[in-house]
Amino acid sequence: MGVNAENGFLGYTRVKDSTSISEAYVALSHNVKGDVQTISAGEDLTYKITFENTTDVPIRNWRLRAKLSGELYDLSTLVPSNASFDASTNTLTWTPSGLPDLRVLEAGEKGSVEYKISLKDRVPVNSPDDKNYTVQSKASFESDEIPAELGVNKVVESNISEVKMHTKFFASSTKNYNSNISSIVNSGPNPPQINKRTTYTIKWEADNLTNTVSGVKFQTSLPPNVEWTGQTETGGGDLTYKEGSRVVTWTIDSIPPHTGFLNPTQRAVFQVAITPPPNTESRMQLLKPTSYEATDVFTNKQFQGTLERLRVPLAQ
């Protein structure tokens, strides 16, 4: 790509997250510091713009701009660093008055500016199109006093700097005796009593906000004196129990965005039974800690965590 000049075609090259311009009057680059490619809601981004006069003449009366695109920027957190900000266009503007050391950009002279902004904590999800969010920023440099003999455009633009936003993945593990989310019926005294059998349902749930996640897996094992009854219900995926290892596993190939928000929660329910032996402590463990994992398909972020063990108090 390039621009037409009086003496021919002036070419320049584009590079992701920055622009290197050859034979133009300013070399301009615009990057996220730390080479950040992905981000979570509520986190900060710091951008850096560098510019260099590549001509043999000074540049005066210049303006440097950065335009923010995307509804996820929290504009109240913007730290403009000597720039003015136009909220109607989401544009920061630097001029020589804000950077007096660079009032005149001499031949070969370089300058740089930074600005910082956070993403919103709450991500809007109102329609099926609210997914795979990105935030973008683009810089431009211009001067009204470029000598005509240079034969270049007065406005030099960087490419679009784009950062992808991670989804939010939610996992939970709960116990129920009476519940309207399953047709499984429990029985026995509640709270449990010594030497008497009581059944409970264990509920695993997964919600997912803005990007598809894949390779979803929940896994735990049953403690001693806890029985697998074989009663199960799932809204998707495979729920298995291995008798020898007493391991319970729920796997789902993928969960689409908006699950638990615009679409139903993904859920697996299974029943266990306990018969508290004599000398049992005041609380009996129903389920050991549950591990979970998933991968954001859009950003490749790995989600991993552990949910607390489940216990039930015994009758006094």
CSV table of N, CA and C in Angstrom, one decimal, residues 6-122:
chain,number,residue,atom,x,y,z
A,6,GLU,N,4.3,13.5,-6.1
A,6,GLU,CA,4.6,14.1,-7.3
A,6,GLU,C,5.6,13.4,-8.1
A,7,ASN,N,6.6,12.7,-7.4
A,7,ASN,CA,7.7,12.1,-8.1
A,7,ASN,C,7.5,10.6,-8.2
A,8,GLY,N,6.3,10.1,-7.9
A,8,GLY,CA,6.0,8.7,-8.0
A,8,GLY,C,5.2,8.1,-6.9
A,9,PHE,N,5.3,6.8,-6.7
A,9,PHE,CA,4.5,6.1,-5.6
A,9,PHE,C,5.3,5.9,-4.4
A,10,LEU,N,4.9,6.4,-3.3
A,10,LEU,CA,5.6,6.1,-2.0
A,10,LEU,C,5.0,5.0,-1.3
A,11,GLY,N,5.7,3.9,-1.0
A,11,GLY,CA,5.2,2.7,-0.4
A,11,GLY,C,5.4,2.7,1.1
A,12,TYR,N,4.5,2.0,1.8
A,12,TYR,CA,4.7,1.7,3.2
A,12,TYR,C,4.1,0.4,3.5
A,13,THR,N,4.6,-0.2,4.6
A,13,THR,CA,4.2,-1.5,5.0
A,13,THR,C,3.4,-1.5,6.2
A,14,ARG,N,2.4,-2.4,6.4
A,14,ARG,CA,1.6,-2.5,7.6
A,14,ARG,C,2.0,-3.8,8.4
A,15,VAL,N,2.2,-3.6,9.7
A,15,VAL,CA,2.5,-4.7,10.5
A,15,VAL,C,1.5,-4.8,11.6
A,16,LYS,N,1.0,-6.0,12.1
A,16,LYS,CA,0.0,-6.1,13.1
A,16,LYS,C,0.4,-5.4,14.3
A,17,ASP,N,-0.6,-4.6,14.9
A,17,ASP,CA,-0.4,-3.8,16.1
A,17,ASP,C,0.6,-2.7,16.0
A,18,SER,N,1.1,-2.4,14.8
A,18,SER,CA,1.9,-1.2,14.6
A,18,SER,C,2.0,-1.0,13.1
A,19,THR,N,2.4,0.2,12.7
A,19,THR,CA,2.6,0.5,11.3
A,19,THR,C,4.0,1.1,11.1
A,20,SER,N,4.8,0.5,10.2
A,20,SER,CA,6.1,1.1,9.9
A,20,SER,C,6.0,1.7,8.5
A,21,ILE,N,6.3,3.0,8.4
A,21,ILE,CA,6.1,3.7,7.2
A,21,ILE,C,7.4,4.1,6.6
A,22,SER,N,7.7,3.7,5.4
A,22,SER,CA,8.9,4.1,4.7
A,22,SER,C,8.6,5.2,3.8
A,23,GLU,N,9.6,6.2,3.7
A,23,GLU,CA,9.5,7.3,2.8
A,23,GLU,C,8.3,8.2,3.0
A,24,ALA,N,7.7,8.1,4.2
A,24,ALA,CA,6.7,9.1,4.6
A,24,ALA,C,7.3,10.0,5.6
A,25,TYR,N,6.6,11.1,5.9
A,25,TYR,CA,7.3,12.2,6.7
A,25,TYR,C,7.3,11.8,8.1
A,26,VAL,N,6.5,10.9,8.6
A,26,VAL,CA,6.5,10.5,10.0
A,26,VAL,C,6.4,8.9,10.0
A,27,ALA,N,7.3,8.3,10.8
A,27,ALA,CA,7.2,6.9,11.1
A,27,ALA,C,6.3,6.8,12.4
A,28,LEU,N,5.2,6.0,12.3
A,28,LEU,CA,4.2,6.0,13.4
A,28,LEU,C,4.0,4.6,13.8
A,29,SER,N,4.0,4.3,15.1
A,29,SER,CA,3.7,3.0,15.6
A,29,SER,C,2.8,3.1,16.8
A,30,HIS,N,1.9,2.2,17.0
A,30,HIS,CA,0.8,2.2,18.0
A,30,HIS,C,0.7,0.8,18.6
A,31,ASN,N,1.0,0.6,19.8
A,31,ASN,CA,1.1,-0.7,20.4
A,31,ASN,C,0.5,-0.7,21.8
A,32,VAL,N,0.0,-1.9,22.2
A,32,VAL,CA,-0.3,-2.1,23.6
A,32,VAL,C,0.9,-2.6,24.3
A,33,LYS,N,1.3,-1.9,25.4
A,33,LYS,CA,2.5,-2.2,26.2
A,33,LYS,C,2.4,-3.6,26.7
A,34,GLY,N,3.5,-4.3,26.7
A,34,GLY,CA,3.5,-5.7,27.1
A,34,GLY,C,3.0,-6.7,26.1
A,35,ASP,N,2.8,-6.2,24.9
A,35,ASP,CA,2.3,-7.1,23.8
A,35,ASP,C,1.1,-7.9,24.2
A,36,VAL,N,0.2,-7.2,24.8
A,36,VAL,CA,-1.1,-7.8,25.3
A,36,VAL,C,-2.0,-8.1,24.1
A,37,GLN,N,-2.4,-9.4,23.9
A,37,GLN,CA,-3.3,-9.8,22.8
A,37,GLN,C,-4.7,-10.1,23.3
A,38,THR,N,-4.8,-10.5,24.6
A,38,THR,CA,-6.1,-10.8,25.2
A,38,THR,C,-6.2,-10.2,26.5
A,39,ILE,N,-7.5,-10.0,27.0
A,39,ILE,CA,-7.7,-9.3,28.3
A,39,ILE,C,-9.0,-9.8,28.9
A,40,SER,N,-9.1,-9.6,30.2
A,40,SER,CA,-10.4,-10.0,30.9
A,40,SER,C,-11.1,-8.7,31.2
A,41,ALA,N,-12.4,-8.8,31.4
A,41,ALA,CA,-13.2,-7.7,31.8
A,41,ALA,C,-12.7,-7.1,33.1
A,42,GLY,N,-12.6,-5.7,33.2
A,42,GLY,CA,-12.1,-5.0,34.3
A,42,GLY,C,-10.7,-4.8,34.4
A,43,GLU,N,-9.9,-5.4,33.5
A,43,GLU,CA,-8.4,-5.2,33.5
A,43,GLU,C,-8.0,-4.0,32.7
A,44,ASP,N,-6.7,-3.6,32.9
A,44,ASP,CA,-6.2,-2.3,32.3
A,44,ASP,C,-5.4,-2.6,31.1
A,45,LEU,N,-5.4,-1.6,30.2
A,45,LEU,CA,-4.6,-1.6,29.0
A,45,LEU,C,-3.8,-0.3,29.0
A,46,THR,N,-2.5,-0.4,28.7
A,46,THR,CA,-1.7,0.8,28.5
A,46,THR,C,-1.2,0.8,27.1
A,47,TYR,N,-1.5,1.9,26.3
A,47,TYR,CA,-1.1,2.0,24.9
A,47,TYR,C,0.1,3.0,24.8
A,48,LYS,N,1.0,2.7,23.9
A,48,LYS,CA,2.1,3.6,23.6
A,48,LYS,C,2.1,3.9,22.1
A,49,ILE,N,2.2,5.2,21.8
A,49,ILE,CA,2.3,5.7,20.4
A,49,ILE,C,3.7,6.3,20.3
A,50,THR,N,4.5,5.9,19.3
A,50,THR,CA,5.8,6.6,19.0
A,50,THR,C,5.7,7.2,17.6
A,51,PHE,N,6.4,8.3,17.5
A,51,PHE,CA,6.4,8.9,16.2
A,51,PHE,C,7.8,9.5,15.9
A,52,GLU,N,8.2,9.6,14.7
A,52,GLU,CA,9.6,10.1,14.3
A,52,GLU,C,9.5,10.8,13.0
A,53,ASN,N,10.1,12.0,13.0
A,53,ASN,CA,10.2,12.8,11.8
A,53,ASN,C,11.3,12.2,10.9
A,54,THR,N,10.9,11.7,9.8
A,54,THR,CA,11.8,11.0,8.9
A,54,THR,C,12.3,11.9,7.8
A,55,THR,N,12.0,13.2,7.8
A,55,THR,CA,12.4,14.1,6.8
A,55,THR,C,13.6,14.9,7.3
A,56,ASP,N,14.1,15.8,6.4
A,56,ASP,CA,15.2,16.7,6.7
A,56,ASP,C,14.7,18.1,7.1
A,57,VAL,N,13.4,18.2,7.3
A,57,VAL,CA,12.9,19.5,7.7
A,57,VAL,C,12.1,19.4,9.0
A,58,PRO,N,12.0,20.5,9.8
A,58,PRO,CA,11.2,20.4,11.0
A,58,PRO,C,9.7,20.3,10.7
A,59,ILE,N,8.9,19.7,11.6
A,59,ILE,CA,7.5,19.6,11.5
A,59,ILE,C,6.9,20.5,12.6
A,60,ARG,N,6.0,21.4,12.2
A,60,ARG,CA,5.3,22.3,13.2
A,60,ARG,C,3.8,22.0,13.1
A,61,ASN,N,3.1,22.6,14.1
A,61,ASN,CA,1.7,22.6,14.1
A,61,ASN,C,1.1,21.2,13.8
A,62,TRP,N,1.6,20.2,14.5
A,62,TRP,CA,1.2,18.8,14.3
A,62,TRP,C,0.1,18.4,15.3
A,63,ARG,N,-0.6,17.4,15.0
A,63,ARG,CA,-1.6,16.8,15.9
A,63,ARG,C,-1.5,15.3,15.8
A,64,LEU,N,-1.5,14.7,17.0
A,64,LEU,CA,-1.5,13.2,17.1
A,64,LEU,C,-2.8,12.8,17.8
A,65,ARG,N,-3.4,11.8,17.2
A,65,ARG,CA,-4.7,11.3,17.7
A,65,ARG,C,-4.7,9.8,17.9
A,66,ALA,N,-5.6,9.4,18.8
A,66,ALA,CA,-5.9,8.0,19.0
A,66,ALA,C,-7.4,7.8,19.2
A,67,LYS,N,-8.0,7.0,18.4
A,67,LYS,CA,-9.4,6.8,18.4
A,67,LYS,C,-9.7,5.4,19.0
A,68,LEU,N,-10.6,5.4,20.0
A,68,LEU,CA,-10.9,4.1,20.7
A,68,LEU,C,-12.2,3.6,20.1
A,69,SER,N,-12.3,2.3,19.8
A,69,SER,CA,-13.5,1.7,19.3
A,69,SER,C,-13.9,0.5,20.1
A,70,GLY,N,-15.1,0.4,20.4
A,70,GLY,CA,-15.6,-0.8,21.2
A,70,GLY,C,-16.3,-0.3,22.4
A,71,GLU,N,-17.5,-0.9,22.7
A,71,GLU,CA,-18.3,-0.5,23.8
A,71,GLU,C,-17.8,-1.0,25.2
A,72,LEU,N,-16.7,-1.7,25.2
A,72,LEU,CA,-16.2,-2.2,26.5
A,72,LEU,C,-15.2,-1.4,27.2
A,73,TYR,N,-14.7,-0.3,26.6
A,73,TYR,CA,-13.9,0.6,27.3
A,73,TYR,C,-14.6,1.4,28.4
A,74,ASP,N,-14.0,1.4,29.6
A,74,ASP,CA,-14.6,2.2,30.7
A,74,ASP,C,-14.0,3.6,30.6
A,75,LEU,N,-14.7,4.5,29.9
A,75,LEU,CA,-14.1,5.8,29.7
A,75,LEU,C,-13.8,6.6,30.9
A,76,SER,N,-14.5,6.3,32.0
A,76,SER,CA,-14.3,7.0,33.3
A,76,SER,C,-12.9,6.7,33.9
A,77,THR,N,-12.2,5.6,33.4
A,77,THR,CA,-10.9,5.3,33.9
A,77,THR,C,-9.8,5.8,33.0
A,78,LEU,N,-10.1,6.5,31.9
A,78,LEU,CA,-9.1,6.9,31.0
A,78,LEU,C,-8.1,7.9,31.6
A,79,VAL,N,-6.8,7.6,31.5
A,79,VAL,CA,-5.7,8.5,31.9
A,79,VAL,C,-5.1,9.0,30.6
A,80,PRO,N,-5.4,10.2,30.2
A,80,PRO,CA,-5.0,10.7,28.8
A,80,PRO,C,-3.6,11.1,28.7
A,81,SER,N,-2.9,11.5,29.7
A,81,SER,CA,-1.5,11.8,29.7
A,81,SER,C,-1.3,13.0,28.7
A,82,ASN,N,-1.7,14.2,29.1
A,82,ASN,CA,-1.4,15.4,28.4
A,82,ASN,C,-2.2,15.5,27.1
A,83,ALA,N,-3.3,14.7,26.9
A,83,ALA,CA,-4.1,14.8,25.7
A,83,ALA,C,-5.5,15.3,26.1
A,84,SER,N,-6.1,15.9,25.2
A,84,SER,CA,-7.6,16.3,25.3
A,84,SER,C,-8.4,15.1,24.8
A,85,PHE,N,-9.6,15.0,25.3
A,85,PHE,CA,-10.4,13.8,25.0
A,85,PHE,C,-11.8,14.3,24.5
A,86,ASP,N,-12.2,13.9,23.3
A,86,ASP,CA,-13.5,14.2,22.8
A,86,ASP,C,-14.4,13.0,23.0
A,87,ALA,N,-15.3,13.0,24.0
A,87,ALA,CA,-16.2,11.9,24.3
A,87,ALA,C,-17.2,11.6,23.2
A,88,SER,N,-17.5,12.5,22.3
A,88,SER,CA,-18.4,12.3,21.2
A,88,SER,C,-17.8,11.4,20.1
A,89,THR,N,-16.5,11.4,20.0
A,89,THR,CA,-15.9,10.5,19.0
A,89,THR,C,-14.9,9.5,19.7
A,90,ASN,N,-14.8,9.5,21.0
A,90,ASN,CA,-13.8,8.7,21.7
A,90,ASN,C,-12.4,8.9,21.2
A,91,THR,N,-12.0,10.1,21.0
A,91,THR,CA,-10.7,10.4,20.4
A,91,THR,C,-9.8,11.3,21.3
A,92,LEU,N,-8.6,10.8,21.6
A,92,LEU,CA,-7.6,11.6,22.3
A,92,LEU,C,-6.8,12.4,21.3
A,93,THR,N,-6.4,13.6,21.6
A,93,THR,CA,-5.6,14.5,20.7
A,93,THR,C,-4.5,15.1,21.5
A,94,TRP,N,-3.3,14.9,21.0
A,94,TRP,CA,-2.1,15.6,21.5
A,94,TRP,C,-1.6,16.7,20.6
A,95,THR,N,-1.2,17.8,21.1
A,95,THR,CA,-0.7,18.9,20.3
A,95,THR,C,0.6,19.4,20.9
A,96,PRO,N,1.3,20.2,20.2
A,96,PRO,CA,2.6,20.8,20.8
A,96,PRO,C,2.3,21.5,22.1
A,97,SER,N,1.2,22.1,22.3
A,97,SER,CA,0.9,22.8,23.6
A,97,SER,C,1.0,21.9,24.8
A,98,GLY,N,0.6,20.6,24.6
A,98,GLY,CA,0.6,19.6,25.7
A,98,GLY,C,1.9,19.0,25.8
A,99,LEU,N,2.8,19.1,24.8
A,99,LEU,CA,4.1,18.4,24.8
A,99,LEU,C,5.1,19.5,24.4
A,100,PRO,N,5.4,20.5,25.3
A,100,PRO,CA,6.2,21.6,24.9
A,100,PRO,C,7.6,21.2,24.4
A,101,ASP,N,8.2,20.1,24.9
A,101,ASP,CA,9.5,19.7,24.5
A,101,ASP,C,9.5,19.3,23.0
A,102,LEU,N,8.3,19.0,22.5
A,102,LEU,CA,8.2,18.6,21.1
A,102,LEU,C,7.4,19.6,20.3
A,103,ARG,N,7.4,20.9,20.7
A,103,ARG,CA,6.7,21.9,20.0
A,103,ARG,C,7.0,21.9,18.5
A,104,VAL,N,8.3,21.8,18.2
A,104,VAL,CA,8.8,21.6,16.9
A,104,VAL,C,9.4,20.2,16.8
A,105,LEU,N,9.0,19.4,15.9
A,105,LEU,CA,9.6,18.0,15.8
A,105,LEU,C,10.7,18.2,14.7
A,106,GLU,N,11.9,18.2,15.2
A,106,GLU,CA,13.0,18.5,14.3
A,106,GLU,C,13.3,17.3,13.5
A,107,ALA,N,14.1,17.5,12.4
A,107,ALA,CA,14.5,16.4,11.5
A,107,ALA,C,15.1,15.2,12.3
A,108,GLY,N,14.5,14.0,12.1
A,108,GLY,CA,15.1,12.9,12.8
A,108,GLY,C,14.6,12.7,14.3
A,109,GLU,N,13.9,13.7,14.8
A,109,GLU,CA,13.5,13.6,16.2
A,109,GLU,C,12.4,12.7,16.4
A,110,LYS,N,12.4,12.0,17.6
A,110,LYS,CA,11.4,11.1,18.0
A,110,LYS,C,10.6,11.6,19.2
A,111,GLY,N,9.4,11.1,19.3
A,111,GLY,CA,8.6,11.4,20.5
A,111,GLY,C,7.7,10.2,20.8
A,112,SER,N,7.1,10.2,22.0
A,112,SER,CA,6.2,9.1,22.3
A,112,SER,C,5.2,9.6,23.4
A,113,VAL,N,4.0,9.0,23.4
A,113,VAL,CA,3.0,9.3,24.4
A,113,VAL,C,2.4,8.0,24.8
A,114,GLU,N,1.8,8.0,26.0
A,114,GLU,CA,1.1,6.8,26.5
A,114,GLU,C,-0.3,7.2,27.1
A,115,TYR,N,-1.2,6.3,27.1
A,115,TYR,CA,-2.4,6.5,27.7
A,115,TYR,C,-2.9,5.1,28.3
A,116,LYS,N,-3.7,5.2,29.3
A,116,LYS,CA,-4.2,4.0,30.0
A,116,LYS,C,-5.7,4.0,30.2
A,117,ILE,N,-6.3,2.9,30.1
A,117,ILE,CA,-7.7,2.7,30.2
A,117,ILE,C,-8.1,1.3,30.6
A,118,SER,N,-9.2,1.2,31.4
A,118,SER,CA,-9.6,-0.1,31.8
A,118,SER,C,-10.9,-0.6,31.0
A,119,LEU,N,-11.1,-1.9,31.0
A,119,LEU,CA,-12.3,-2.4,30.4
A,119,LEU,C,-13.4,-2.4,31.5
A,120,LYS,N,-14.7,-2.4,31.1
A,120,LYS,CA,-15.8,-2.4,32.0
A,120,LYS,C,-15.8,-3.8,32.7
A,121,ASP,N,-16.2,-3.7,34.0
A,121,ASP,CA,-16.4,-4.9,34.7
A,121,ASP,C,-17.6,-5.8,34.3
A,122,ARG,N,-18.7,-5.1,33.9
A,122,ARG,CA,-19.9,-5.7,33.5
A,122,ARG,C,-20.0,-5.7,31.9
